[in-house]
Each structure stands twice: as C-alpha cells, then as structure tokens.
XYZ file of C-alpha atoms in Angstrom:
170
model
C 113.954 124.297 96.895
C 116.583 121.778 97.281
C 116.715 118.297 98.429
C 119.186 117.587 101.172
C 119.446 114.374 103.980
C 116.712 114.015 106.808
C 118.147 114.899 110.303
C 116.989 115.855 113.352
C 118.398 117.524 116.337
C 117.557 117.045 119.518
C 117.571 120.306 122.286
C 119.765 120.054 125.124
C 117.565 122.424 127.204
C 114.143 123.412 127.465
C 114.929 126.493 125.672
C 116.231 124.872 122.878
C 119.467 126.758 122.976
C 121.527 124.024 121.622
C 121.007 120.661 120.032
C 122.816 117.588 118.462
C 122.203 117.158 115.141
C 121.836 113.808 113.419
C 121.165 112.746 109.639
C 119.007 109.815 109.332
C 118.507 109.308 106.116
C 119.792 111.223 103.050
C 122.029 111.153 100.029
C 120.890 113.989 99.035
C 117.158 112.793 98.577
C 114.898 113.800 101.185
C 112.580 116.786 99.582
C 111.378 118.236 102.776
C 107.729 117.014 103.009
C 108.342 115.799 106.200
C 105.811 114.725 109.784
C 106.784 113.771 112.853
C 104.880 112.221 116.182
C 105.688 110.161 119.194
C 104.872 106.239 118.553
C 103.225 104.394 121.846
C 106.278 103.212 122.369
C 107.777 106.348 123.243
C 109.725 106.970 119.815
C 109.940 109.240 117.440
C 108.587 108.215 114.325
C 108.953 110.565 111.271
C 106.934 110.161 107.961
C 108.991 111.795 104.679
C 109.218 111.937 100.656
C 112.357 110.517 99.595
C 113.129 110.840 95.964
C 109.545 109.548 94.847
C 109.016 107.453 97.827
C 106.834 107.438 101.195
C 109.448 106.444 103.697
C 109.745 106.030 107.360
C 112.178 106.294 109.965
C 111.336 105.289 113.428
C 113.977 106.430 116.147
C 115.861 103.870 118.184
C 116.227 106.271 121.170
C 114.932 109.252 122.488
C 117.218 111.102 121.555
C 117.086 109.993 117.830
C 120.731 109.261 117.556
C 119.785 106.612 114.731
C 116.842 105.413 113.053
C 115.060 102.343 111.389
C 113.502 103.372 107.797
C 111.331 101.677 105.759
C 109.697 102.129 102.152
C 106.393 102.062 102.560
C 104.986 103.074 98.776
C 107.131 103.532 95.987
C 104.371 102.498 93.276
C 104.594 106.743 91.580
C 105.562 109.651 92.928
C 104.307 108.798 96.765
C 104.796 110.635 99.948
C 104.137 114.330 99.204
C 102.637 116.524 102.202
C 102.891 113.799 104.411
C 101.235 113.522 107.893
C 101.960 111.384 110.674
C 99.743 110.434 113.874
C 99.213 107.269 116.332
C 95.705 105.222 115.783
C 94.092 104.236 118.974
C 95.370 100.735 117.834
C 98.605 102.760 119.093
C 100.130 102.298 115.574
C 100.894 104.657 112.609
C 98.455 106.254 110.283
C 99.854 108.226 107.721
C 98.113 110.586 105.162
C 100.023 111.644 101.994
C 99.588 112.656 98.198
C 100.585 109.780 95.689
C 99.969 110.275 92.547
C 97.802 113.028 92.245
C 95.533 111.087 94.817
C 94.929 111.608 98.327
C 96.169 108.447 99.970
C 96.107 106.725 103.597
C 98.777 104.170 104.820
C 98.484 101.968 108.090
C 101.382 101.021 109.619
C 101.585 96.866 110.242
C 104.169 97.911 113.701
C 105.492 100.138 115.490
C 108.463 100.685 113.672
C 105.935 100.646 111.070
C 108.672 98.579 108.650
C 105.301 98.069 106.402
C 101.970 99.284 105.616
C 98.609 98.812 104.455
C 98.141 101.577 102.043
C 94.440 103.031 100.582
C 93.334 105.708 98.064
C 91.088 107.853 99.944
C 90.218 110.488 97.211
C 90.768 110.344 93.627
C 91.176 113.620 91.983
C 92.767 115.551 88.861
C 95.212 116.903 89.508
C 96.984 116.774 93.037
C 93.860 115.934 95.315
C 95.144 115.678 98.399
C 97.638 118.137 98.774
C 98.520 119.597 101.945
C 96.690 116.549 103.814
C 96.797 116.659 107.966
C 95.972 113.961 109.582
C 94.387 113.234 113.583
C 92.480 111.113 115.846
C 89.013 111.785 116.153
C 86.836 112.039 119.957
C 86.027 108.021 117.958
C 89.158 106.716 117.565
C 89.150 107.059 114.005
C 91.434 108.731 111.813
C 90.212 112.107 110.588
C 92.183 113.735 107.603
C 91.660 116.953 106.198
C 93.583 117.981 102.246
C 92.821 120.019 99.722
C 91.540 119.303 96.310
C 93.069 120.638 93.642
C 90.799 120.603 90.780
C 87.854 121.811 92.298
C 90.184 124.327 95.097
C 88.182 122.888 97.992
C 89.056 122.189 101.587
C 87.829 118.772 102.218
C 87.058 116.405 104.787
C 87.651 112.525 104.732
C 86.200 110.371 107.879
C 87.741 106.700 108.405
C 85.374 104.349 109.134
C 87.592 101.315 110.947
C 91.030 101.597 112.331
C 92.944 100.879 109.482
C 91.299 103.324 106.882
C 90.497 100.789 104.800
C 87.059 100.122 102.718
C 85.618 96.903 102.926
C 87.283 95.803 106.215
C 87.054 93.005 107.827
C 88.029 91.232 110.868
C 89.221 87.787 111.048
C-alpha cells in the first residue's frame, strides 16, 4: 500500500453521485488506518495513523471543509486499526494497536485536542489488531481485537467511562 493525505468528501446528494473533496491532513503520511463517527456536537471526528502517530482531526463544519488535528500518542508506532465512537460522557473513545498492544484512548473534549490513553491488552506480537470499538446497553465502552499470538478473537469490557483501571472520581 501507499501512504497518501487524509481527505474526505462530502456527497452532494443522497445518492452520493458527486462530492467535494477535501485533504485534511497529509504530506504524504496518513497510512490508511482510518475511523470515523459523529461527535455530540454534531461533527465529524475522524481517528487515523499518521506516520507512527494516533492523530485526530475533528471537523469544523458539517461539511468537513477543514479540520482541527491533534496528536494524541506518539510514544511507538501508535494508531494502527484505529476505531472511533462517542462515550455516553458524549466524548471520544478510541481503540487502536500501539506497540504491539491493544490500547484505549479517552478523549479530554470534544475536539478531543488530548487524551487519556490505557493499555488494555498486552500481547506478543500485535495484540490488538483489527480492534472495533462501541457503546455497550451500560454505557461502557466495549472493544473487540484480535490477538495475535494466540489467533483469538477477544473481548475487552470497560469498567468506568474513561477505560481506565484504578479510576477514580474527584
């Protein structure tokens, strides 16, 4: 495969017959492991591996004519088979592969310009690879990947809103 810039295009009909396309991010280092949901606030917000990197862009319009992006991990080769959903805490929870881990990151806003970000699984190697991640009937995130080593389909449950062991409210 090749790397190229992350765009979007947004249809100008139901029917999708024709659509604008924009580049949000690029220079030739987006490498196509990219999710996409609508934010609470209506937005578009788009999880992807640039280079090595998790990033994030987060639409500034509906139609996604131009974006906000963050780096939210950049600690190893971070962002692989990313997924993207809304927390009932209406803010981003995204599940990725880092490192040959299976890894969790909680956006801090919105325009999720930061995150918390937790190892879920740690495996040998690539434990987490095509990860998907969803709300569950509780509220909590619900993320399903595959390990690697042991070719397995597995499971992992959050148990608070931000994914997080040892939480703790303040």
């Amino acid at each position: 495969h090749t790397n190229g810039d992350l765009k979007v295009a947004h249809c100008s009909d139901i029917a999708c017959s024709s659509a604008a396309i924009t580049a949000l991010d690029g220079n030739g280092w987006v490498d196509g492991h990219t999710s996409v949901t609508i934010g609470a606030d209506g937005l578009g917000l788009i999880s992807y591996l640039y280079f090595t990197n998790l990033k994030v862009a987060h639409c500034s319009d509906i139609a996604c004519s131009s974006a906000t992006t963050a780096t939210l991990d950049s600690s190893g080769i971070e962002g692989q088979y990313t997924s993207v959903t809304i927390g009932a805490d209406g803010l981003g929870l995204i599940s990725y592969l880092g490192d040959n881990d299976l890894k969790v990151a909680h956006c801090s806003d919105a325009a999720c310009s930061s995150a918390a970000i937790t190892t879920l699984d740690i495996g040998d190697p690539m434990t987490g690879k095509y990860t998907s991640v969803t709300i569950g009937a509780d509220g909590l995130g619900l993320i399903s990947y595959y390990d690697n080593w042991w070719a397995d389909l597995k499971v992992a449950h959050c148990d608070n809103l931000f994914c997080t062991p040892y939480f703790r409210r303040r």
